[in-house]
Short mmCIF file of C-alpha atoms in Angstrom, two decimals:
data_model
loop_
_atom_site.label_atom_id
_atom_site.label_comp_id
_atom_site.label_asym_id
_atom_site.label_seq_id
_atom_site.Cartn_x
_atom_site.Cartn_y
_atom_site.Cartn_z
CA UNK A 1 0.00 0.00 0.00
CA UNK A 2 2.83 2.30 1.00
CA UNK A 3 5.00 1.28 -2.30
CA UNK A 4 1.91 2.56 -4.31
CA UNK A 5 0.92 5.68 -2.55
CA UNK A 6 3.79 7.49 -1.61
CA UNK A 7 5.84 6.52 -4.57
CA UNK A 8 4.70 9.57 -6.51
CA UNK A 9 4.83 12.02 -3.18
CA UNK A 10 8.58 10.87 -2.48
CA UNK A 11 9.72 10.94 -6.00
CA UNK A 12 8.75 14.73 -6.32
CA UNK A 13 10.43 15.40 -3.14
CA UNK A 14 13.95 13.74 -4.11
CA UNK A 15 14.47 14.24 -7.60
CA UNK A 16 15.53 17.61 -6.84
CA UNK A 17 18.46 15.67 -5.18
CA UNK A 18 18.55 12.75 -7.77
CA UNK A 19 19.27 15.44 -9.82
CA UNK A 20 22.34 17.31 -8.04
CA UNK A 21 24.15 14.28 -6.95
CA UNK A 22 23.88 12.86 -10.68
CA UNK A 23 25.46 16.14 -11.69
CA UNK A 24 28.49 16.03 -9.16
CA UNK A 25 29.07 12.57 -10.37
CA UNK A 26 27.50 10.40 -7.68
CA UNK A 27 26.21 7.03 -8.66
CA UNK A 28 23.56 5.14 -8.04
CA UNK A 29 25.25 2.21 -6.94
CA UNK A 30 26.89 4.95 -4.64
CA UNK A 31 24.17 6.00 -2.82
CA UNK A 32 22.69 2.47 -2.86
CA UNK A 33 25.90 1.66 -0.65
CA UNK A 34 26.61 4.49 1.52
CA UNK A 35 22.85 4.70 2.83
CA UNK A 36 22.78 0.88 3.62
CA UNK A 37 26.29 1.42 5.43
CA UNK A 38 24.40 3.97 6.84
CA UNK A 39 21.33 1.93 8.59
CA UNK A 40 23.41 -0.73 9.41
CA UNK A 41 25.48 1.94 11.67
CA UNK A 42 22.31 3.72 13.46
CA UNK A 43 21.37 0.06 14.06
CA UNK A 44 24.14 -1.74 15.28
CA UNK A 45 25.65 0.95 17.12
CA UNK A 46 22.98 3.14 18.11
CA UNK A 47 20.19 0.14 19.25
CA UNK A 48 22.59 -1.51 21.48
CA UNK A 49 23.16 1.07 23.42
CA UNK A 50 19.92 1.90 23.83
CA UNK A 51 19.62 4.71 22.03
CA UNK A 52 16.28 3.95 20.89
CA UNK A 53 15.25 7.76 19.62
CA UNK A 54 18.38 9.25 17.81
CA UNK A 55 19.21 5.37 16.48
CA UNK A 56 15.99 5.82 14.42
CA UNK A 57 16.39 9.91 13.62
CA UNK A 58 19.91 8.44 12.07
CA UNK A 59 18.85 5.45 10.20
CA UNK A 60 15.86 7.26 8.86
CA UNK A 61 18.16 9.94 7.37
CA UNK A 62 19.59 6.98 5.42
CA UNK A 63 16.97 4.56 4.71
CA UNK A 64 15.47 7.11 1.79
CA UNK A 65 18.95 6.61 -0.08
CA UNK A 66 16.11 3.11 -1.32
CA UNK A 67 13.96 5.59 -3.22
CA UNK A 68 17.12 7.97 -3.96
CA UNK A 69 18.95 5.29 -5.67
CA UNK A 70 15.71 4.29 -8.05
CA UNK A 71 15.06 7.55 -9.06
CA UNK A 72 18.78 8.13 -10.19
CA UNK A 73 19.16 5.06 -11.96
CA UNK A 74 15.59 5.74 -14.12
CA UNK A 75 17.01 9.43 -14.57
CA UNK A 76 20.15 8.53 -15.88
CA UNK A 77 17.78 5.63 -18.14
CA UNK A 78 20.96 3.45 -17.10
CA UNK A 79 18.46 0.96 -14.81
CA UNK A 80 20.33 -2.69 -14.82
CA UNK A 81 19.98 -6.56 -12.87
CA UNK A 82 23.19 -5.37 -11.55
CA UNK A 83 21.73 -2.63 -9.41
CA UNK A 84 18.20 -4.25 -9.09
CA UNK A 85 21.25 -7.29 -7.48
CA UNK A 86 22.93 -4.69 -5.42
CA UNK A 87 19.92 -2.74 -4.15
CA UNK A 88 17.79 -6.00 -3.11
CA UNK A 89 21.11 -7.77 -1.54
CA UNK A 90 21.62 -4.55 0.28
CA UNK A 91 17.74 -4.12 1.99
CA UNK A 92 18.50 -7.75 3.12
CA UNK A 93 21.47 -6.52 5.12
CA UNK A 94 19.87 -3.26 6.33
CA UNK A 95 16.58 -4.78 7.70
CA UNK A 96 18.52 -7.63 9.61
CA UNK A 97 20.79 -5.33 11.08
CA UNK A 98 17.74 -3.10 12.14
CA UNK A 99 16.05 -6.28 13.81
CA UNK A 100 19.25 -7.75 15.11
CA UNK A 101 20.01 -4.11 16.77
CA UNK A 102 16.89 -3.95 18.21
CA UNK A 103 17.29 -7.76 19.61
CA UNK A 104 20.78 -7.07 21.00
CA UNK A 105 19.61 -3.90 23.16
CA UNK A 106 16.47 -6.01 24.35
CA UNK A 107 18.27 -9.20 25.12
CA UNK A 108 21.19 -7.16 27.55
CA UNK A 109 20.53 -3.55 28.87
CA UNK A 110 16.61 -3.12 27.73
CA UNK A 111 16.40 -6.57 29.79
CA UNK A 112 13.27 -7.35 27.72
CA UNK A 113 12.89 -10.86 26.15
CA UNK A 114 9.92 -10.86 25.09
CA UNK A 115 10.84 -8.01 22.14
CA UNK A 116 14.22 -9.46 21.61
CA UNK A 117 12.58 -12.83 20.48
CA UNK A 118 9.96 -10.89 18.64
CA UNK A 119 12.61 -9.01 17.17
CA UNK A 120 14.39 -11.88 16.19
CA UNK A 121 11.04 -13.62 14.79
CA UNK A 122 11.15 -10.45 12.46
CA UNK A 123 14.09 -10.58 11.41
CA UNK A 124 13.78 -14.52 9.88
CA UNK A 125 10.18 -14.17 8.33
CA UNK A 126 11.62 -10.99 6.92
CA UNK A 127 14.55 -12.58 4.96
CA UNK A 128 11.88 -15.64 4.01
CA UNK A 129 9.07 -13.08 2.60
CA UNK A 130 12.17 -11.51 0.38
CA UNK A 131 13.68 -14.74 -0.20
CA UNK A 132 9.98 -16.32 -1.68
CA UNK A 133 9.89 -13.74 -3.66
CA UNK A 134 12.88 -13.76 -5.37
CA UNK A 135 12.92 -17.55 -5.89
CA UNK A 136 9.59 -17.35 -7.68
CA UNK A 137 10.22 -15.22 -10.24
CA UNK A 138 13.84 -16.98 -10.66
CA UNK A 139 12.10 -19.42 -11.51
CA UNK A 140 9.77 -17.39 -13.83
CA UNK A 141 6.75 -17.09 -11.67
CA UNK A 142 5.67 -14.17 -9.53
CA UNK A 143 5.12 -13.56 -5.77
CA UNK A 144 4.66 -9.77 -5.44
CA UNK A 145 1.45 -10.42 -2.96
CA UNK A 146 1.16 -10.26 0.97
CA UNK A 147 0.25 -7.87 3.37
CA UNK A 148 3.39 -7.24 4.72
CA UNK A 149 6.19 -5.43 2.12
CA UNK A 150 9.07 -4.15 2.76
CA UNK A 151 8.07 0.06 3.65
CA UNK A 152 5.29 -1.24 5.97
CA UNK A 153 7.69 -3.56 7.89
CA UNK A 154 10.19 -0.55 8.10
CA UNK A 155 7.92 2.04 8.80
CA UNK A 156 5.96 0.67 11.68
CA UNK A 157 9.24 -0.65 13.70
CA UNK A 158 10.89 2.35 13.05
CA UNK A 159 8.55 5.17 14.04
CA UNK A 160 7.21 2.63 17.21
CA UNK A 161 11.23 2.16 18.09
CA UNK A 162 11.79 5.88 17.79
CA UNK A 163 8.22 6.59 20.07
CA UNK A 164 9.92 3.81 22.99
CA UNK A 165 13.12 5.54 22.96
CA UNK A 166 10.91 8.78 24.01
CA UNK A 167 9.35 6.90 26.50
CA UNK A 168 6.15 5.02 24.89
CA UNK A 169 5.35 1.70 26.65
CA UNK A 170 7.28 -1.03 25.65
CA UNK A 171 4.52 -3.27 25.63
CA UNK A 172 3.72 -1.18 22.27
CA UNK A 173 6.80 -1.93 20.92
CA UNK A 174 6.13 -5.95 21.26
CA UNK A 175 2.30 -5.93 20.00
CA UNK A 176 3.81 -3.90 16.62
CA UNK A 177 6.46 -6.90 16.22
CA UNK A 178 3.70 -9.93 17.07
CA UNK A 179 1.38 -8.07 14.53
CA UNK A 180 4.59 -7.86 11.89
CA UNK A 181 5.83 -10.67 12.27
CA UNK A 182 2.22 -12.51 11.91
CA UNK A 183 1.91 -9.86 8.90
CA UNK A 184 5.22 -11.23 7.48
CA UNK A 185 3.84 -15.11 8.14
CA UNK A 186 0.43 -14.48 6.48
CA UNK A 187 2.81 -13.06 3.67
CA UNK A 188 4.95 -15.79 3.56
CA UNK A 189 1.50 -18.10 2.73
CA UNK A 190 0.12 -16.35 0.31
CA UNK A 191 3.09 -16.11 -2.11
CA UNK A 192 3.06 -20.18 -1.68
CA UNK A 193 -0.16 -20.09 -2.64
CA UNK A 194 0.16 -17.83 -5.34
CA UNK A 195 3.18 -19.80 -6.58
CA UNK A 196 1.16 -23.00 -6.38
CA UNK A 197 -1.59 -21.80 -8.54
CA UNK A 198 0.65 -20.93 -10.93
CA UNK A 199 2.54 -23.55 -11.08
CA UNK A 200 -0.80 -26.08 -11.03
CA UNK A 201 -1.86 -23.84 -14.08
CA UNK A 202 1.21 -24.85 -16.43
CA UNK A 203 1.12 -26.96 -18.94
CA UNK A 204 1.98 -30.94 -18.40
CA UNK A 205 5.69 -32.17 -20.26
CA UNK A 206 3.13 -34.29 -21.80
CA UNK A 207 0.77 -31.64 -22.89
#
């Protein structure tokens, strides 16, 4: 839902910037990089610590550089499997280490299991939503469905992180990661399904 109605609002907002770092000689691939370095910093240094509030204010300031990137790469017309590679290897590495940050503070100084585990839960049905996704259409079918993509995982853990670090209940913090992480399962099911229709609708070898 988010990919389809904020696309158009964020795209006007960066292009500006698409724009000026194209011009100074900034890739794509570039920014694809330096903002996943960037969340994988703000969550790995700043969630362990506890640092709940600015951890999020600094990985949101990168996380964008995953609608930056696109709109470079279609403005320079230059759009490749190499970066479609490098941009979907890279969101696998940035939303584990924004679970596994969040597990790390939870299972030592936040002293809360229950969110570390959900956390942790996350993380795995995360990497398995992505993962049944791109095995499908390697193998030329497609699994694009679910309830639970990518910007609504991020956005709801991040702004409900940043809200604990402030002081919201914690007990927020674990209902938002049983809901995604249910979310991601229900997700998980329906691109088997979908897959399994599709592949039930093919043709027999003998056909």
């Amino acid at each position: 839902m988010l990919n389809r109605h904020a696309r158009g609002f964020f795209t006007a907002l960066f292009t500006p910037l698409a724009r000026w770092l194209l011009k100074i000689g900034i890739s794509p691939d570039a920014v694809t990089v330096i903002g996943t370095a960037g969340v994988v910093v703000g969550a790995l240094v700043f969630y362990p610590f506890g640092q709940l509030w600015w951890g999020t204010l600094f990985i949101t300031a990168f996380i964008f550089s995953d609608v930056l990137d696109g709109i470079m790469a279609r403005m320079r017309e230059v759009g490749s499997r190499w970066g479609n590679f490098l941009d979907s290897t890279l969101d696998r590495i940035a939303d584990g280490a924004l679970f596994a940050g969040l597990a790390v503070w939870f299972f030592t100084g936040g002293a809360n299991v229950p969110i570390a585990v959900a956390a942790m839960v996350c993380l795995v049905l995360g990497m398995v939503v992505s993962y049944a996704r791109a095995k499908a259409e390697s193998l030329g079918f497609t699994a694009n469905t679910g309830i639970a993509e990518r910007a609504e995982r991020l956005v709801s853990v991040l702004v409900v992180t940043g809200f604990t670090g402030l002081g919201l209940p914690e007990v927020v913090l674990l209902v938002t990661l049983l809901l995604l992480a249910v979310a991601s399962f229900i997700t998980v099911v329906q691109r088997v399904v979908s897959v399994r229709r599709q592949a039930l609708a093919e043709p027999s070898p003998a056909d």
